Amino acid sequence: MRIAIAGISHETNSYCRDPTPAADFHQLRGDAMFRARGQESQLGGALAACERLGLTPVPILAVGAQPSGIIERAAYELFKQEILHGLEREAPIDGVLLNLHGAGVVDGIEDLEGDLAVSVRKLVGEAIPVVATFDLHGNVTQTMADALDGVFACHHYPHIDLHLRAEEAVELIVKMREENFRPVSHVETVPILMPTTTTFLGPGKAMLEAMLEAEAEDGVIDVSWFHGFPYTDTSVVGTHVVVTTREDRAAAERVGKRMAESLWNARETFRPRSLSAEEAVTEALIQPGKPVVINETSDNCGGGTPGDGTHLLKAMLDAELTDACFGFIVDADVAAQAHEAGTGATINIDLGGKYDDLHGDTLNLTGYVKALHDGHLVMQAMAKGSPINLGPMARLLVDGIDVIVASARSQTFDPEPFLAVGIDVMRYKIVALKSSNHFRAGFQDLAAAIVTADPPGLTTHQIQIFERNKAPQPLWPIHKDASYGEQHGQ
Ligand SMILES: [Zn+2]
């Protein structure tokens, strides 16, 4: 059995200033895609399933970029055509797996995944199974689901199961061919702008457990809870439950509406605390034990921010912390300056705050260059085994705080960026980083406590600051008249 594998993955933050060109995408084509073998990623999982089930993977194209602004139309068309031509060239195939995100927005196309799924379906015809895997931060449509035979979002945030969900998707292709059935998927959208919510604890964990219980019901193939991506102004924004059943559309809809109802009823439990940087530092200091991790959720490159925000670092410097490290701030100029000066040098730096006014002022500081690194790392918690390139890195000692500066935009996933420059986070009272929840996969087991800081930034929990022109209905928590379900008169 020949399984074609292709994908375009992008989480588009429509509030980002700049569009995203083709050059920003990491691109793997053909046999180069086999490099993902052994990685706990969508592609790695797809390849593992093919190997385990004795299928022949047919790699076409896999592209992905760091979350950023709206994708340039020409870039998307280029990738889409390459995928369609690849599928034509490799015919006959027995199934298609698309590795997607779900929150992709192209200039002129609000629903990247819907457009791509419909185009692929049109090309391969109704007889060939087409399934897809997603990030749970997707905003998805019924149009997209109708073009697919299976919709598999990762269940966890941190996304520790991307590879496992891809394996399930491949298994569905095989099952469809062997047992000759046609799955159906229903998309139920709830008008909730879901704050970034981990599934490792609290209300996110409880809700995921309920979804998994529904998934175990007779005839249900999958229940995917798409938290949705609130940092985008499109007409498909919200939280979505996608239920795939063997052949029963009414059952898919019934389960979807039931889960949507429980999401709506639980909405107040998802309302996040929003501490300023100063409040977060104060709260972290009174926690017993160490290390106490402060995550600056509002400057999470994994949601499209610049990563050069200075709010939290400034609060730490103002508090005159001495037993603290920060990993990391993105500022390629300062990293280059440190590499130029070399270890042992003392340099005057203008650090961060260069992208816009929202993420804080540029800090004029003096730093001692303690260590340098090329920034090539391998992820060790979420997406384990995947390479990550942070560009030239420097560890600067600034007023007693160890500050790591990187060159490429990324959030902090695990302690590797600290280890790279010789920092054992276990020895510090305060460990600061920029991430909303993915860091939990790498830090939850070692942190004595986690405190979330939410100063101004493009991924703040204060989502009312973003202008919305395209949402078709009132949305919780920003509109008082938001409602869901019959009892609310809809
Ligand atoms: Zn995500």
Short mmCIF file of N, CA, C and O in Angstrom, two decimals, residues 240-303:
data_model
loop_
_atom_site.label_atom_id
_atom_site.label_comp_id
_atom_site.label_asym_id
_atom_site.label_seq_id
_atom_site.Cartn_x
_atom_site.Cartn_y
_atom_site.Cartn_z
N HIS A 240 -13.41 24.37 18.63
CA HIS A 240 -14.12 23.43 17.76
C HIS A 240 -13.98 22.00 18.26
O HIS A 240 -12.91 21.59 18.69
N VAL A 241 -15.08 21.27 18.19
CA VAL A 241 -15.03 19.84 18.47
C VAL A 241 -15.29 19.13 17.14
O VAL A 241 -16.31 19.40 16.48
N VAL A 242 -14.38 18.27 16.73
CA VAL A 242 -14.56 17.53 15.48
C VAL A 242 -14.69 16.05 15.81
O VAL A 242 -13.79 15.44 16.40
N VAL A 243 -15.85 15.50 15.49
CA VAL A 243 -16.11 14.09 15.80
C VAL A 243 -16.17 13.30 14.50
O VAL A 243 -16.92 13.65 13.58
N THR A 244 -15.38 12.24 14.43
CA THR A 244 -15.38 11.36 13.27
C THR A 244 -15.97 10.01 13.67
O THR A 244 -15.56 9.43 14.67
N THR A 245 -16.99 9.58 12.92
CA THR A 245 -17.60 8.27 13.20
C THR A 245 -17.43 7.39 11.97
O THR A 245 -17.07 7.87 10.90
N ARG A 246 -17.75 6.12 12.13
CA ARG A 246 -17.53 5.18 11.02
C ARG A 246 -18.36 5.58 9.80
O ARG A 246 -17.84 5.69 8.73
N GLU A 247 -19.67 5.76 9.99
CA GLU A 247 -20.47 6.17 8.83
C GLU A 247 -21.67 7.01 9.23
O GLU A 247 -22.48 7.37 8.40
N ASP A 248 -21.78 7.32 10.52
CA ASP A 248 -23.01 7.86 11.06
C ASP A 248 -22.90 9.36 11.32
O ASP A 248 -22.39 9.80 12.35
N ARG A 249 -23.39 10.17 10.38
CA ARG A 249 -23.26 11.63 10.50
C ARG A 249 -24.06 12.17 11.69
O ARG A 249 -23.62 13.05 12.40
N ALA A 250 -25.24 11.59 11.91
CA ALA A 250 -26.09 12.07 13.01
C ALA A 250 -25.40 11.83 14.35
O ALA A 250 -25.43 12.68 15.24
N ALA A 251 -24.74 10.68 14.49
CA ALA A 251 -24.04 10.38 15.74
C ALA A 251 -22.87 11.34 15.93
O ALA A 251 -22.62 11.83 17.04
N ALA A 252 -22.16 11.63 14.85
CA ALA A 252 -21.02 12.56 14.93
C ALA A 252 -21.50 13.92 15.42
O ALA A 252 -20.88 14.56 16.28
N GLU A 253 -22.64 14.35 14.87
CA GLU A 253 -23.18 15.65 15.24
C GLU A 253 -23.65 15.65 16.70
O GLU A 253 -23.42 16.61 17.44
N ARG A 254 -24.29 14.54 17.07
CA ARG A 254 -24.81 14.43 18.44
C ARG A 254 -23.68 14.53 19.47
O ARG A 254 -23.74 15.30 20.42
N VAL A 255 -22.62 13.75 19.26
CA VAL A 255 -21.49 13.76 20.20
C VAL A 255 -20.81 15.13 20.17
O VAL A 255 -20.45 15.69 21.22
N GLY A 256 -20.66 15.70 18.99
CA GLY A 256 -20.03 17.02 18.86
C GLY A 256 -20.78 18.08 19.64
O GLY A 256 -20.17 18.88 20.36
N LYS A 257 -22.09 18.09 19.50
CA LYS A 257 -22.90 19.10 20.20
C LYS A 257 -22.84 18.90 21.71
O LYS A 257 -22.81 19.86 22.48
N ARG A 258 -22.82 17.62 22.13
CA ARG A 258 -22.76 17.35 23.56
C ARG A 258 -21.45 17.87 24.17
O ARG A 258 -21.44 18.52 25.21
N MET A 259 -20.34 17.60 23.45
CA MET A 259 -19.05 18.06 23.97
C MET A 259 -18.95 19.59 23.90
O MET A 259 -18.37 20.22 24.78
N ALA A 260 -19.53 20.15 22.86
CA ALA A 260 -19.51 21.61 22.72
C ALA A 260 -20.27 22.26 23.87
O ALA A 260 -19.85 23.27 24.43
N GLU A 261 -21.38 21.63 24.21
CA GLU A 261 -22.20 22.12 25.33
C GLU A 261 -21.38 22.10 26.62
O GLU A 261 -21.40 23.06 27.39
N SER A 262 -20.63 21.02 26.87
CA SER A 262 -19.86 20.99 28.12
C SER A 262 -18.73 22.02 28.09
O SER A 262 -18.39 22.59 29.13
N LEU A 263 -18.18 22.26 26.91
CA LEU A 263 -17.16 23.33 26.80
C LEU A 263 -17.76 24.68 27.15
O LEU A 263 -17.20 25.46 27.92
N TRP A 264 -18.94 24.93 26.57
CA TRP A 264 -19.60 26.21 26.82
C TRP A 264 -19.92 26.37 28.30
O TRP A 264 -19.65 27.41 28.90
N ASN A 265 -20.45 25.31 28.90
CA ASN A 265 -20.82 25.39 30.31
C ASN A 265 -19.61 25.58 31.23
O ASN A 265 -19.73 26.13 32.31
N ALA A 266 -18.46 25.08 30.77
CA ALA A 266 -17.24 25.16 31.61
C ALA A 266 -16.43 26.43 31.33
O ALA A 266 -15.35 26.61 31.89
N ARG A 267 -16.96 27.32 30.46
CA ARG A 267 -16.11 28.41 29.95
C ARG A 267 -15.46 29.25 31.05
O ARG A 267 -14.29 29.61 30.93
N GLU A 268 -16.18 29.51 32.14
CA GLU A 268 -15.59 30.37 33.18
C GLU A 268 -14.37 29.74 33.83
O GLU A 268 -13.50 30.45 34.35
N THR A 269 -14.29 28.40 33.81
CA THR A 269 -13.13 27.74 34.42
C THR A 269 -11.86 27.98 33.59
O THR A 269 -10.75 27.76 34.07
N PHE A 270 -12.05 28.40 32.32
CA PHE A 270 -10.88 28.63 31.46
C PHE A 270 -10.37 30.07 31.55
O PHE A 270 -9.36 30.40 30.95
N ARG A 271 -11.10 30.91 32.29
CA ARG A 271 -10.67 32.32 32.38
C ARG A 271 -9.33 32.38 33.11
O ARG A 271 -9.21 31.94 34.24
N PRO A 272 -8.30 32.91 32.45
CA PRO A 272 -6.96 32.85 33.07
C PRO A 272 -6.71 33.99 34.03
O PRO A 272 -7.32 35.05 33.93
N ARG A 273 -5.78 33.76 34.96
CA ARG A 273 -5.25 34.84 35.77
C ARG A 273 -4.28 35.61 34.89
O ARG A 273 -3.62 35.04 34.05
N SER A 274 -4.20 36.88 35.09
CA SER A 274 -3.31 37.67 34.27
C SER A 274 -2.45 38.55 35.17
O SER A 274 -2.89 39.61 35.61
N LEU A 275 -1.24 38.09 35.47
CA LEU A 275 -0.34 38.83 36.36
C LEU A 275 0.59 39.71 35.53
O LEU A 275 1.07 39.29 34.48
N SER A 276 0.86 40.90 36.02
CA SER A 276 1.88 41.73 35.38
C SER A 276 3.24 41.09 35.64
O SER A 276 3.37 40.18 36.48
N ALA A 277 4.27 41.57 34.93
CA ALA A 277 5.61 41.02 35.14
C ALA A 277 6.05 41.21 36.59
O ALA A 277 6.62 40.30 37.20
N GLU A 278 5.77 42.38 37.14
CA GLU A 278 6.19 42.68 38.52
C GLU A 278 5.47 41.75 39.51
O GLU A 278 6.08 41.20 40.43
N GLU A 279 4.16 41.59 39.30
CA GLU A 279 3.39 40.69 40.18
C GLU A 279 3.91 39.25 40.09
O GLU A 279 3.98 38.54 41.10
N ALA A 280 4.26 38.83 38.89
CA ALA A 280 4.74 37.46 38.71
C ALA A 280 6.07 37.26 39.44
O ALA A 280 6.28 36.22 40.09
N VAL A 281 6.96 38.24 39.38
CA VAL A 281 8.25 38.13 40.07
C VAL A 281 8.01 38.05 41.58
O VAL A 281 8.59 37.20 42.27
N THR A 282 7.13 38.91 42.09
CA THR A 282 6.83 38.90 43.53
C THR A 282 6.26 37.55 43.95
O THR A 282 6.66 36.96 44.95
N GLU A 283 5.31 37.05 43.13
CA GLU A 283 4.69 35.76 43.48
C GLU A 283 5.71 34.61 43.41
O GLU A 283 5.68 33.70 44.24
N ALA A 284 6.60 34.67 42.42
CA ALA A 284 7.60 33.60 42.28
C ALA A 284 8.52 33.55 43.50
O ALA A 284 8.89 32.48 43.97
N LEU A 285 8.89 34.71 43.99
CA LEU A 285 9.85 34.78 45.11
C LEU A 285 9.29 34.18 46.40
O LEU A 285 10.07 33.71 47.24
N ILE A 286 7.96 34.18 46.55
CA ILE A 286 7.42 33.63 47.80
C ILE A 286 7.09 32.14 47.70
O ILE A 286 6.66 31.52 48.67
N GLN A 287 7.33 31.55 46.52
CA GLN A 287 7.09 30.11 46.38
C GLN A 287 8.21 29.34 47.09
O GLN A 287 9.37 29.72 46.98
N PRO A 288 7.85 28.28 47.80
CA PRO A 288 8.91 27.47 48.42
C PRO A 288 9.65 26.64 47.36
O PRO A 288 9.09 26.32 46.32
N GLY A 289 10.89 26.31 47.66
CA GLY A 289 11.67 25.43 46.80
C GLY A 289 12.22 26.12 45.58
O GLY A 289 11.99 27.31 45.36
N LYS A 290 12.96 25.39 44.78
CA LYS A 290 13.49 25.90 43.53
C LYS A 290 13.73 24.76 42.55
O LYS A 290 13.87 23.62 42.98
N PRO A 291 13.77 25.04 41.28
CA PRO A 291 13.57 26.37 40.67
C PRO A 291 12.09 26.71 40.52
O PRO A 291 11.26 25.83 40.35
N VAL A 292 11.79 28.00 40.61
CA VAL A 292 10.45 28.48 40.29
C VAL A 292 10.51 29.04 38.86
O VAL A 292 11.34 29.91 38.57
N VAL A 293 9.70 28.49 37.98
CA VAL A 293 9.71 28.91 36.58
C VAL A 293 8.69 30.03 36.39
O VAL A 293 7.54 29.90 36.81
N ILE A 294 9.13 31.14 35.79
CA ILE A 294 8.18 32.18 35.36
C ILE A 294 8.11 32.12 33.84
O ILE A 294 9.12 32.27 33.15
N ASN A 295 6.91 31.85 33.31
CA ASN A 295 6.77 31.85 31.84
C ASN A 295 6.08 33.12 31.39
O ASN A 295 5.00 33.47 31.87
N GLU A 296 6.74 33.82 30.48
CA GLU A 296 6.19 35.07 29.93
C GLU A 296 5.28 34.67 28.76
O GLU A 296 5.72 34.56 27.62
N THR A 297 4.01 34.43 29.08
CA THR A 297 3.09 33.84 28.10
C THR A 297 2.77 34.80 26.96
O THR A 297 2.44 34.38 25.85
N SER A 298 2.88 36.10 27.22
CA SER A 298 2.45 37.10 26.25
C SER A 298 3.46 37.35 25.15
O SER A 298 3.15 38.01 24.15
N ASP A 299 4.70 36.85 25.30
CA ASP A 299 5.69 36.98 24.23
C ASP A 299 6.14 35.58 23.84
O ASP A 299 7.28 35.18 24.02
N ASN A 300 5.19 34.81 23.33
CA ASN A 300 5.43 33.42 22.93
C ASN A 300 5.59 33.36 21.42
O ASN A 300 4.60 33.46 20.69
N CYS A 301 6.83 33.19 20.96
CA CYS A 301 7.07 33.09 19.51
C CYS A 301 6.21 32.00 18.89
O CYS A 301 5.87 32.07 17.71
N GLY A 302 5.86 30.99 19.69
CA GLY A 302 5.00 29.92 19.21
C GLY A 302 3.58 30.37 18.93
O GLY A 302 2.75 29.59 18.48
N GLY A 303 3.31 31.64 19.15
CA GLY A 303 2.01 32.21 18.77
C GLY A 303 2.20 33.39 17.84
O GLY A 303 1.23 34.10 17.54
#
